[in-house]
Short mmCIF file of N, CA and C in Angstrom, two decimals:
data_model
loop_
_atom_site.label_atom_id
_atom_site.label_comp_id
_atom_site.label_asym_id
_atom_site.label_seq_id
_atom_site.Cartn_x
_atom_site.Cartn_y
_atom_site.Cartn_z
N UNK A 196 78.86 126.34 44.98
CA UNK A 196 77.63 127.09 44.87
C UNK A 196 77.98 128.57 44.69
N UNK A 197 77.41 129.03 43.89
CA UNK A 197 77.64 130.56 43.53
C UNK A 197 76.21 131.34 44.01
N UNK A 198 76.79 132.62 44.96
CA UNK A 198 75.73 133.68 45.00
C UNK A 198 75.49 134.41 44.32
N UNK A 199 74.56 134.92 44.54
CA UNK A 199 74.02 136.30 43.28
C UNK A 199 74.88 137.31 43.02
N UNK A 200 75.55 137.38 44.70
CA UNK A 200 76.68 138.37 44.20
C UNK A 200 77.97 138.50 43.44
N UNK A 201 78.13 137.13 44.09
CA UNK A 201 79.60 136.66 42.56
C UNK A 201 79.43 136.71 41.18
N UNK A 202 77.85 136.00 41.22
CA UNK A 202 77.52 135.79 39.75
C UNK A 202 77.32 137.79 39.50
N UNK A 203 76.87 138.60 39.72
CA UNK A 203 76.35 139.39 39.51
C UNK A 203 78.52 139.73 39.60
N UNK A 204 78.76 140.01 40.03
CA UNK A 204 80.16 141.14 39.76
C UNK A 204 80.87 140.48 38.97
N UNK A 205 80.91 138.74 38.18
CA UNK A 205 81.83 138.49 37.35
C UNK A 205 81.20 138.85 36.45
N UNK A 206 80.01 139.51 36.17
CA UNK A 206 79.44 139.54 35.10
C UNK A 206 77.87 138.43 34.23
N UNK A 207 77.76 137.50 35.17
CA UNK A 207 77.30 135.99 34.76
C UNK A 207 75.17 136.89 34.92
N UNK A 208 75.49 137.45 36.04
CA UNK A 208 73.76 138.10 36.00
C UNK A 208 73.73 139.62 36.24
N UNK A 209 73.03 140.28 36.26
CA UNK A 209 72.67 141.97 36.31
C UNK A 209 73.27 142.28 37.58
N UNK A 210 73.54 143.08 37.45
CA UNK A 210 74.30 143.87 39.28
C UNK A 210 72.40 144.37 39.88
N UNK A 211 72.18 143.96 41.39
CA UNK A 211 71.19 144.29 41.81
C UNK A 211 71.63 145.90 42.04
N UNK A 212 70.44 146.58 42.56
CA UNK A 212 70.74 148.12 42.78
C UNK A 212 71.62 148.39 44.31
N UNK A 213 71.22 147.16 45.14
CA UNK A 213 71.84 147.35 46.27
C UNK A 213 73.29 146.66 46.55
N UNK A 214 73.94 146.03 45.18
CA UNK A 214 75.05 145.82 45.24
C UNK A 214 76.09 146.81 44.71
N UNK A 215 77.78 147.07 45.25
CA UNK A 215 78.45 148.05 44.81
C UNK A 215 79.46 146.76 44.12
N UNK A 216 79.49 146.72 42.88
CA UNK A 216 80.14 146.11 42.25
C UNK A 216 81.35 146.31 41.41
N UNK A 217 80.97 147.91 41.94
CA UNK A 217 82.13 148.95 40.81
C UNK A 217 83.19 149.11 41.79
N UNK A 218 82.83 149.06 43.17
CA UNK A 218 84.43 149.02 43.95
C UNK A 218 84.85 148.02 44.09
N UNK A 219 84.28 147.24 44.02
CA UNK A 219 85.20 145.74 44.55
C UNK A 219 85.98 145.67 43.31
N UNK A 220 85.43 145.25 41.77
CA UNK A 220 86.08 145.56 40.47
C UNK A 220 87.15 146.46 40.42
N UNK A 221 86.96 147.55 41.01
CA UNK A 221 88.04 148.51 40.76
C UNK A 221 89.35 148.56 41.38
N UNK A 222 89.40 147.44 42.18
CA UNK A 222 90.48 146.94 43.33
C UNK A 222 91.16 146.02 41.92
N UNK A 223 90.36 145.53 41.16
CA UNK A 223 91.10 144.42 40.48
C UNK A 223 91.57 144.66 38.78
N UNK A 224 91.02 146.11 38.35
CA UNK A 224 91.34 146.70 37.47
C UNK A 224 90.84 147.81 36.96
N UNK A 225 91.39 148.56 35.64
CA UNK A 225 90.42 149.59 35.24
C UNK A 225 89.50 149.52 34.37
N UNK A 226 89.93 148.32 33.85
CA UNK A 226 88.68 148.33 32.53
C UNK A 226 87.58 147.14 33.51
N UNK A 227 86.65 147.08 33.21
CA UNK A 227 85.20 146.28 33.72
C UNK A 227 85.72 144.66 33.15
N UNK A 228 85.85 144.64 32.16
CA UNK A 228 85.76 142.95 31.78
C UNK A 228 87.24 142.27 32.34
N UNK A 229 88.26 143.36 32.39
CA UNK A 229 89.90 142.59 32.39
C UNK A 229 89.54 142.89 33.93
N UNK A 230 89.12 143.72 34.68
CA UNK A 230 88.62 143.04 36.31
C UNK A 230 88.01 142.37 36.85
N UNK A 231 86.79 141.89 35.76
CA UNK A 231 85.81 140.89 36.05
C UNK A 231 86.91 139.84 36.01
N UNK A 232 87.63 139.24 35.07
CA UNK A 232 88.19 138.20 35.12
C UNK A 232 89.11 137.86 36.21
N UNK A 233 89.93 138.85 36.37
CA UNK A 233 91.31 139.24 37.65
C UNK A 233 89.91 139.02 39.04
N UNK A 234 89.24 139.50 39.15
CA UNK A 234 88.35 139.10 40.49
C UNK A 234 87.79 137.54 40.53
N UNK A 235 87.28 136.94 39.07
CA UNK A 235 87.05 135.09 39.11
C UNK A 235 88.47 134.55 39.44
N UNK A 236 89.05 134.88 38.86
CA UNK A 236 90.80 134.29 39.32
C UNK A 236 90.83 134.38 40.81
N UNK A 237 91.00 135.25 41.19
CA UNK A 237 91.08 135.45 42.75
C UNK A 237 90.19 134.84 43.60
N UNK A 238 89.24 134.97 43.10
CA UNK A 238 87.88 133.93 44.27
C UNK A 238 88.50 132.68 43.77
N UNK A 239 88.91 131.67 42.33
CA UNK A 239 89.16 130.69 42.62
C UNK A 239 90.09 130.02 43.35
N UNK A 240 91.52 131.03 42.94
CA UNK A 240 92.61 130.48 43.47
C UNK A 240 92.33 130.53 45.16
N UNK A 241 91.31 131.50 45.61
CA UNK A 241 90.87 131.34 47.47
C UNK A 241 90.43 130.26 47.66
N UNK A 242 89.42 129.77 47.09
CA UNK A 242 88.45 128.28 46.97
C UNK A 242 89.47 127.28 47.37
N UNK A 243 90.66 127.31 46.52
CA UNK A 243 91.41 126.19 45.98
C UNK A 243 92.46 126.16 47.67
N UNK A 244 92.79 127.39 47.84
CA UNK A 244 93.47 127.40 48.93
C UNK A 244 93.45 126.86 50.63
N UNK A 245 94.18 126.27 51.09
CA UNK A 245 93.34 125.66 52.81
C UNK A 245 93.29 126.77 53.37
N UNK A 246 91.86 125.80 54.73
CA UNK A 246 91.60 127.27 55.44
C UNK A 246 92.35 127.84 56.04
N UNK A 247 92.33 129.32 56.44
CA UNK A 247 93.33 129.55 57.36
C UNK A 247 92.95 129.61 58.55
N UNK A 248 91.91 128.97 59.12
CA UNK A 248 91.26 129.05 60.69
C UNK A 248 91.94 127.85 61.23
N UNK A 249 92.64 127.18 60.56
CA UNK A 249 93.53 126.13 61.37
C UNK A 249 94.72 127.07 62.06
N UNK A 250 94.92 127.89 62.15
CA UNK A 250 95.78 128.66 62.01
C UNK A 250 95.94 129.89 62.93
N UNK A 251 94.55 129.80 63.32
CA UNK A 251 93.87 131.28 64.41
C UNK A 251 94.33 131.01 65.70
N UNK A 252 95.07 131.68 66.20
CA UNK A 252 95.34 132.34 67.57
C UNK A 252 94.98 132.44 68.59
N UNK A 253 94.41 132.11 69.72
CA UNK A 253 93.66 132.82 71.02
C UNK A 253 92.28 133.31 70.14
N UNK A 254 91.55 132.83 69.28
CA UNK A 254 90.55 133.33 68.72
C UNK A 254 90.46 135.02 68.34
N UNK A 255 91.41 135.33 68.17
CA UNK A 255 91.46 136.69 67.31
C UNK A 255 92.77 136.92 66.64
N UNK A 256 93.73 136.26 66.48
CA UNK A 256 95.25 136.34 65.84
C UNK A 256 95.06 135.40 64.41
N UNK A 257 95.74 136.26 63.72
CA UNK A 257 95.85 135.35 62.53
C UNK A 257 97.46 135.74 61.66
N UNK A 258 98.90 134.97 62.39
CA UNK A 258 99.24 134.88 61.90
C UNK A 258 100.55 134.73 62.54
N UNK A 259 102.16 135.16 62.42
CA UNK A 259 103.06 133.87 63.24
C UNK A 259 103.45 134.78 64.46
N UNK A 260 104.42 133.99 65.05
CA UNK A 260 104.57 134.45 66.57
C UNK A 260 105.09 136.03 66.39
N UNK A 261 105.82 136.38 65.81
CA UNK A 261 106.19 137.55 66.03
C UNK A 261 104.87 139.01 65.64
N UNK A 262 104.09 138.55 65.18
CA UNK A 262 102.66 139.36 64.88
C UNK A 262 101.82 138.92 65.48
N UNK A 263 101.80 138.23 66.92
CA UNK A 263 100.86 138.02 67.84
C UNK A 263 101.68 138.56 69.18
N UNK A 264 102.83 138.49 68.56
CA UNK A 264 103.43 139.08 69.69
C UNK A 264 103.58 140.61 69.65
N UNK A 265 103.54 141.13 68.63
CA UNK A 265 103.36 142.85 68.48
C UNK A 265 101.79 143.13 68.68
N UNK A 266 100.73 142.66 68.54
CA UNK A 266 99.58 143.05 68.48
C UNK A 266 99.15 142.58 69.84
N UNK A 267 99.95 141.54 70.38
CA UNK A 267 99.15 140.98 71.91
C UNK A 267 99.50 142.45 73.00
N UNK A 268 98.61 143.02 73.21
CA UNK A 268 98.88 144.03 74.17
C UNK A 268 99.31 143.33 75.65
N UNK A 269 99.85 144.68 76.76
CA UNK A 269 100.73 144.02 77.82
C UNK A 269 99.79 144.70 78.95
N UNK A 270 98.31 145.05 78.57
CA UNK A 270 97.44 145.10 79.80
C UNK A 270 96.38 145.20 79.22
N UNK A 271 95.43 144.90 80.35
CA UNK A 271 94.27 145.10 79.78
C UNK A 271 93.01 146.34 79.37
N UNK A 272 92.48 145.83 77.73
CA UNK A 272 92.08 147.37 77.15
C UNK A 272 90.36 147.55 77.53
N UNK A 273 90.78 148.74 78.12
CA UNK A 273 89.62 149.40 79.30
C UNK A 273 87.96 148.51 78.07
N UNK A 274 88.03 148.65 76.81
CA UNK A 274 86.74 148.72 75.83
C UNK A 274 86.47 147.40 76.05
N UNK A 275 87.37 146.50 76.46
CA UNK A 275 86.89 144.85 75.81
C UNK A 275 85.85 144.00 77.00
N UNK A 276 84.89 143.67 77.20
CA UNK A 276 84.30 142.93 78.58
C UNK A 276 84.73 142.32 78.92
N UNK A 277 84.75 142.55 80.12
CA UNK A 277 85.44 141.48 81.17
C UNK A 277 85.05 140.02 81.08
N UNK A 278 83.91 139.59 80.79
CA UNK A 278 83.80 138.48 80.38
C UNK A 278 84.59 137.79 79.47
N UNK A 279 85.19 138.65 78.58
CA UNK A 279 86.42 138.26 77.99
C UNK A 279 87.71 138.59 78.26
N UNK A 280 88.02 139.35 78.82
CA UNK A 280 89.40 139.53 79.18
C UNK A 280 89.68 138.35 80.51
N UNK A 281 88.73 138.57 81.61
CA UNK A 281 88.98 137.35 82.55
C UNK A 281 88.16 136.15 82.56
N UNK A 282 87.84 135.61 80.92
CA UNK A 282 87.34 134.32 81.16
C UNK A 282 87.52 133.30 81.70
N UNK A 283 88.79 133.25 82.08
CA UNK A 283 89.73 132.07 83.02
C UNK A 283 89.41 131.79 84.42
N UNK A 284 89.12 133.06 84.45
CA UNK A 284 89.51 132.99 86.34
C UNK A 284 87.97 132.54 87.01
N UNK A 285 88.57 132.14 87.92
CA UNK A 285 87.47 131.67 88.69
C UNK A 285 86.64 132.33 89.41
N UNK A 286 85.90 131.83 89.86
CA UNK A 286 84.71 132.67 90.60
C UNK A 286 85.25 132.63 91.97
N UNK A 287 84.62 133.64 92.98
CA UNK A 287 84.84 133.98 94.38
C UNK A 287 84.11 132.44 95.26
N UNK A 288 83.25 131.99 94.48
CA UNK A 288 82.86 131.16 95.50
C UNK A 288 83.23 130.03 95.48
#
C-alpha cells in the first residue's frame, strides 16, 4: 500500500503544501528525477529487507553487544522515570 506521501515524493501525485519533499530528495540527489528514483530504490530494497525489531535490545538498543555496551550507561539518568528505570523491583509491601 502506498501513501500520499511516497506517491507524492517519487513523483506518482502533486507534493501537498504541507509536505517537505525537497529535503528528503535532496539526501538522495541533486537533480529531482535521478533522486526521485535513488529514493523508490531505497524504500524498496527496505520493504524487501527483514525487520529489524527482532533484533531490539532491552526495548531501546538496536544493535550488537559492543554498542549496547557503550551506550548502556553505568547509573542511573536523573531525566528518565522511575517507573522505568526501577520497573523490576518490587514493591515495599
Amino acid at each position: 500500500m502506498e501513501v500520499e506521501s511516497y506517491r507524492a515524493t517519487v513523483g506518482r501525485d502533486p507534493v501537498s503544501p504541507y509536505l517537505t519533499a525537497g529535503w528528503i530528495l535532496g539526501q538522495f540527489g541533486s537533480r529531482r528525477c535521478e533522486a526521485q528514483r535513488s529514493y523508490q530504490q531505497f524504500v524498496d530494497e527496505g520493504c524487501q529487507a527483514p525487520s529489524p525489531w527482532g533484533k531490539l535490545r532491552w526495548q531501546i538498543y538496536l544493535g550488537d553487544d559492543d554498542f549496547v555496551a557503550k551506550h548502556q550507561p553505568d547509573h542511573v539518568i536523573q531525566e528518565m522515570p522511575r517507573q522505568q528505570t526501577q520497573a523490576h523491583r518490587p514493591s515495599l509491601r
